[in-house]
Coordinates of C-alpha atoms in Angstrom, one line a residue:
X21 CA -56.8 -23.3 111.0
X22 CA -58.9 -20.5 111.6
X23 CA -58.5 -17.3 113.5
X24 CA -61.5 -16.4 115.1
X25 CA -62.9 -12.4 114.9
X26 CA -62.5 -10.9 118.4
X27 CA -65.1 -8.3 118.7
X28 CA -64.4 -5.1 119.9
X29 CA -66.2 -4.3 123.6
X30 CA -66.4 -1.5 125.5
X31 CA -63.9 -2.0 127.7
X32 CA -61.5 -2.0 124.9
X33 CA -62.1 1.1 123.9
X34 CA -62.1 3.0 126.9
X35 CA -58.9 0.9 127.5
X36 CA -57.8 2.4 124.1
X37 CA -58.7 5.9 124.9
X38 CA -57.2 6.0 128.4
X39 CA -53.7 4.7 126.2
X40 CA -54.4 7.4 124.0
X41 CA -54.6 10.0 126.8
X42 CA -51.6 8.9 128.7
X43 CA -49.6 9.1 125.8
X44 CA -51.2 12.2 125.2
X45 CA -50.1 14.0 128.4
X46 CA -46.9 12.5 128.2
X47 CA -46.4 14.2 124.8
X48 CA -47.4 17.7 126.8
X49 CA -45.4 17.3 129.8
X50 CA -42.0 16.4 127.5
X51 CA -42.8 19.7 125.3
X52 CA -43.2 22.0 128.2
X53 CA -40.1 20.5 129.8
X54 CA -38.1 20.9 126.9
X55 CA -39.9 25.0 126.3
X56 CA -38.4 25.3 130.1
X57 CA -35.0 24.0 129.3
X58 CA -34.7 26.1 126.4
X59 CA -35.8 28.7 128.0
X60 CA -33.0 30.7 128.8
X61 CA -32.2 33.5 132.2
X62 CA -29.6 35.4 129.7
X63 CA -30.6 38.8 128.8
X64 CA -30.6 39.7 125.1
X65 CA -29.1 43.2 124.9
X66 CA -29.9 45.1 121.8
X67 CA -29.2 48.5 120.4
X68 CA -33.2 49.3 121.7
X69 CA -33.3 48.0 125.4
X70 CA -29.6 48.1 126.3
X71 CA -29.7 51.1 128.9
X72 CA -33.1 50.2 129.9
X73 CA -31.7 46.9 131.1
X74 CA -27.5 47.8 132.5
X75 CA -29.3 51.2 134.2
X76 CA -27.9 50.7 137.9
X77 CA -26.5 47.3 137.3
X78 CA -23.2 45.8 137.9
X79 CA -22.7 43.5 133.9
X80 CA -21.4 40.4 132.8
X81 CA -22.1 40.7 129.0
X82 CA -20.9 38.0 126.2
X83 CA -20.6 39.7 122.7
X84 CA -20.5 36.6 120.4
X85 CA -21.3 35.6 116.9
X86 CA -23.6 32.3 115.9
X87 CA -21.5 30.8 114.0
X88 CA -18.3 31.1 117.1
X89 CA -17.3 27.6 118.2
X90 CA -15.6 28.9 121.4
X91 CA -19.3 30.7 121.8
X92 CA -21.0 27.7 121.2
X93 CA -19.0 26.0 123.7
X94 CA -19.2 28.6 126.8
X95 CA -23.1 28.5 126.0
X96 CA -24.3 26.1 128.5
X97 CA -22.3 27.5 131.5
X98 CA -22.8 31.2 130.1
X99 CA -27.1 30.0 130.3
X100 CA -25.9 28.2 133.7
X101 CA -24.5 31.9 135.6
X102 CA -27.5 33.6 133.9
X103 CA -29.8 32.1 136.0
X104 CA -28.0 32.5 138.8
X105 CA -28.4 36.0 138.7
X106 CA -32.1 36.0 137.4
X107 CA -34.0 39.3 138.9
X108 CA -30.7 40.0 140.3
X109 CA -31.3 43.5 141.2
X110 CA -27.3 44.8 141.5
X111 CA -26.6 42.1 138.4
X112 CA -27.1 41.4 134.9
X113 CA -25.8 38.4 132.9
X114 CA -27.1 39.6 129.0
X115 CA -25.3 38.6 125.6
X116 CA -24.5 40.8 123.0
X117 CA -25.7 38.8 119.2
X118 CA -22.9 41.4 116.7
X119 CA -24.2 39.9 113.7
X120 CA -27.7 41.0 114.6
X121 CA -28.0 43.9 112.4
X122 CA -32.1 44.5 112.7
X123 CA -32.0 44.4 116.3
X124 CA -28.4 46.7 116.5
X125 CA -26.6 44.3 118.3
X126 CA -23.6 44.8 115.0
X127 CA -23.8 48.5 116.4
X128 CA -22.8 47.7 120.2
X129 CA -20.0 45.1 119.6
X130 CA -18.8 48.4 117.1
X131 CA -19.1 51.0 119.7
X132 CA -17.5 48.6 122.8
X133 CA -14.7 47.9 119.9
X134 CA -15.3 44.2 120.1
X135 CA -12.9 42.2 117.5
X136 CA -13.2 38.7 118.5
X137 CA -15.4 36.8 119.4
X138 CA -16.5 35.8 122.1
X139 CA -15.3 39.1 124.0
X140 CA -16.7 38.9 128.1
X141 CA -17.0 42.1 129.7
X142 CA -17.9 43.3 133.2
X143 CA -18.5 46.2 135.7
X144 CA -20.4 49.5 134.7
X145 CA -22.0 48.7 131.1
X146 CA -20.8 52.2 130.6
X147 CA -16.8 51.8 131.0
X148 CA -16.6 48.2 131.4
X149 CA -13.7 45.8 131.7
X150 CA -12.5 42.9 129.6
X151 CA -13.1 39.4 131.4
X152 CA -9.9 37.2 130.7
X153 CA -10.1 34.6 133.1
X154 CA -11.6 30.8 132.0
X155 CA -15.2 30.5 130.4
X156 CA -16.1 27.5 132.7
X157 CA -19.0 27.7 135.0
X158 CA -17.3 27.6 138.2
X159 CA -14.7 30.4 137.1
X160 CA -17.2 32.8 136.0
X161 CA -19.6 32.3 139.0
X162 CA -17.1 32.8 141.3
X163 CA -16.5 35.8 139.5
X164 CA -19.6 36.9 139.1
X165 CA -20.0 36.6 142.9
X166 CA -17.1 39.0 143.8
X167 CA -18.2 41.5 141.1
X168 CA -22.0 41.8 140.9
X169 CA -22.7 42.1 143.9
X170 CA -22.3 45.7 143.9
X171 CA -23.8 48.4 142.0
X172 CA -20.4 49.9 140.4
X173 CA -19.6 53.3 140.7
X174 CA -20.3 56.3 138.1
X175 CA -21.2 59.7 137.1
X176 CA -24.7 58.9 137.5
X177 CA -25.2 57.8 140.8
X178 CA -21.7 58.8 142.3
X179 CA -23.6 60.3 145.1
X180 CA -25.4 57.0 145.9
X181 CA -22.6 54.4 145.3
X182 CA -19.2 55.9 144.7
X183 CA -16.9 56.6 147.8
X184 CA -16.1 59.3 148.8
X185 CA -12.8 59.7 147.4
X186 CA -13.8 58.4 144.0
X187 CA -16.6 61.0 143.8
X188 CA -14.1 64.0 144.6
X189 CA -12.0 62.9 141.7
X190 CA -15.6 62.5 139.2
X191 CA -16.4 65.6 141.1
X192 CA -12.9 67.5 139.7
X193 CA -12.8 65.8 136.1
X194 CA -16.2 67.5 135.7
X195 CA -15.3 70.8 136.5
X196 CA -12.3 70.8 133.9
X197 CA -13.2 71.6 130.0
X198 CA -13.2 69.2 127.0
X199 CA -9.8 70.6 126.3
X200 CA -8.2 70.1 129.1
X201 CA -9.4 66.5 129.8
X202 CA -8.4 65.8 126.2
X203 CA -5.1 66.9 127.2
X204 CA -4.9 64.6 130.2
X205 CA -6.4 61.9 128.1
X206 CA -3.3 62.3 125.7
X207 CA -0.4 63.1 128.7
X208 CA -1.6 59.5 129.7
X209 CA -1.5 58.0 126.6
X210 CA 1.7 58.4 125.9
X211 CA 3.0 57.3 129.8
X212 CA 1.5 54.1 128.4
X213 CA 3.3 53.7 125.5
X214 CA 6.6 54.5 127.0
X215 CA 5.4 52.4 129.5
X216 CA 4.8 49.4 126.4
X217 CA 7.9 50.6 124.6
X218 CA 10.2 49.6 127.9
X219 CA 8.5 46.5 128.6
X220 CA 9.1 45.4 125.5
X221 CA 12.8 46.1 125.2
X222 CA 13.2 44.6 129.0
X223 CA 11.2 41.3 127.2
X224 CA 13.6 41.2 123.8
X225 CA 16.8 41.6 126.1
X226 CA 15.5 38.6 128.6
X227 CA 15.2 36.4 125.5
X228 CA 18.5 37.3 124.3
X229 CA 20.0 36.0 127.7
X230 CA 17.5 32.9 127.6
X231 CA 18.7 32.4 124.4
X232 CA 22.6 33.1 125.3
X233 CA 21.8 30.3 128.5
X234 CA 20.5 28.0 126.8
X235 CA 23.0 27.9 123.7
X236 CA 25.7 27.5 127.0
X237 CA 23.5 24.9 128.9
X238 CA 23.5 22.3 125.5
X239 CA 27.5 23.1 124.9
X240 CA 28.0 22.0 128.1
X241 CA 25.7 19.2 128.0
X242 CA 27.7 18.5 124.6
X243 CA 30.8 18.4 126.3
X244 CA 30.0 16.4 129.3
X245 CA 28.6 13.3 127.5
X246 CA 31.6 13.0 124.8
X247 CA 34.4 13.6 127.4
X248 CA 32.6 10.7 129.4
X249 CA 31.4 8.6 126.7
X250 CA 28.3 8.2 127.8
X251 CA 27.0 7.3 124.4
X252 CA 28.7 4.0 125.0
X253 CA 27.7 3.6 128.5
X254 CA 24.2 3.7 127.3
X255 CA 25.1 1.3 124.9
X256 CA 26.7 -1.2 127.4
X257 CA 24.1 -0.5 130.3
X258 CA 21.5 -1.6 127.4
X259 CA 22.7 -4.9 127.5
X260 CA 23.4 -5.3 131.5
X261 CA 20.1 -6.8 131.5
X262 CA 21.9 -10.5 130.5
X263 CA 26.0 -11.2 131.7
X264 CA 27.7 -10.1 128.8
X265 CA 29.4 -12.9 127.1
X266 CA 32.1 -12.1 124.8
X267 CA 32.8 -14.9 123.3
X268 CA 29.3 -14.3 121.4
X269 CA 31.5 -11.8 119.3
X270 CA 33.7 -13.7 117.3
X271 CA 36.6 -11.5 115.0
X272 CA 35.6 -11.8 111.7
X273 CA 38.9 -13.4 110.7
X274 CA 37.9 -16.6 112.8
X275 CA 37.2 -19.0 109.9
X276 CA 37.2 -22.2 112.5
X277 CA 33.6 -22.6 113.2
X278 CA 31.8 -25.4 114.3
X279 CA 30.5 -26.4 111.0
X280 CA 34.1 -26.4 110.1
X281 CA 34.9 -28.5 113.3
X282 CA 31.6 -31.4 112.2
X283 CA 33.6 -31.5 108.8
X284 CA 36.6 -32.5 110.2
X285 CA 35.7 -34.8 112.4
X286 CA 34.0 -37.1 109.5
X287 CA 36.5 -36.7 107.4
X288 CA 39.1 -38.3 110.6
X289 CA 36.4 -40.8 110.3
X290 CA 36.9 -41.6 106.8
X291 CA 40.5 -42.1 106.9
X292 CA 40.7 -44.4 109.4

């Protein structure tokens, strides 16, 4: 059988190109939508634009590593409150990169004394706060709500946004001499460790009473199952499930069984 040639008209080619074309813009569309979701609202902070971009901004900065699992896995929501705040102008949601050596990022996570990773901070870029709460979406944008709303207060624009109060204090500290705040810095220092050192001790001597409570609370656990034998209550209640029967256990002296009984009764056979 032969296959006849089908030429090739001009409406199959146009067909053809029009194909082509769909498949074509198709191809662009998919690229720019994937350039758009990769695209990312989160600020990268370097050594180079870093003030330029916390100047007068309430932060919410991630210092990670690449290689981080627990980065990689906050990455998504992290992108997700970034854009959120996009052209925020009282917040910034930025990341940190500390193994980025050309750009300086290895320089900030050093100065902000940043040892694991991923550290979150917030408030003024310039004295900020260690985030602690959960790296999920809703958490942090809850969060982000309630604290970047608000240009934070500091030396630099205590006139515009510190209260009142808050810029007497700025307002003394400034007057005083490196010495003397040094002094200060060093009086408080050490309230905290004594503060550390008692909290501690109060912790140890808690866990030797838990520890004392609980050694009295399995005695007496101890001695409240073997003075009611409820080792062999358990037992018995295990097998409540049925009527017990006892004559299922036979002494072990009991030599008449019924095999013993068949016997007997051919051999009365026999004899008669």
């Amino acid at each position: 059988m032969m296959i006849g040639f089908v030429p090739t008209t001009t409406t199959t080619i146009t067909r053809r190109r029009q194909n082509v074309s769909f498949a074509l813009l198709w191809l662009l569309q998919f690229q720019q939508q994937v350039l758009s979701a990769s695209a990312s609202a989160v600020v990268v902070l370097t050594a180079n634009n870093f003030v330029d971009n916390v100047q007068g901004k309430a932060v919410f900065i991630k210092f990670f590593a690449p290689w981080c699992g627990h980065c990689k896995s906050m990455k998504g929501d992290w992108e997700k409150v970034a854009a959120d705040w996009e052209g925020s102008e009282t917040g910034l949601v930025g990341e940190v990169d500390c193994t980025d050596e050309e750009g300086g990022g290895d320089l900030l996570c050093e100065e902000y004394g940043v040892e694991s990773f991923p550290t979150v901070m917030h408030g003024d870029a310039f004295s900020p706060e260690v985030y602690e709460d959960e790296r999920d979406y809703e958490t942090m944008s809850e969060f982000a709500k309630k604290h970047l709303t608000q240009v934070p207060c500091n030396i630099h624009n205590m006139n515009t946004f510190c209260p009142k109060d808050t810029k007497t204090v700025l307002q003394d500290l400034m007057a005083k001499s490196r010495e003397e705040l040094e002094a200060m810095e060093v009086e408080i220092d050490t309230e905290l460790a004594e503060a550390e050192v008692k909290y501690d001790e109060q912790v140890e001597l808690i866990n030797e009473q838990y520890e004392q409570i609980l050694s009295e609370y399995n005695a007496k656990l101890t001695k409240i199952r073997d003075e009611r034998h409820y080792k062999w209550l358990q037992m018995v209640l295990a097998e409540s499930d049925e009527p017990l029967n006892l004559g299922d256990f036979k002494d072990d002296n009991d030599d008449d069984d019924d095999d013993d009984d068949e016997n007997d009764d051919y051999e009365s056979k026999d004899e008669l």
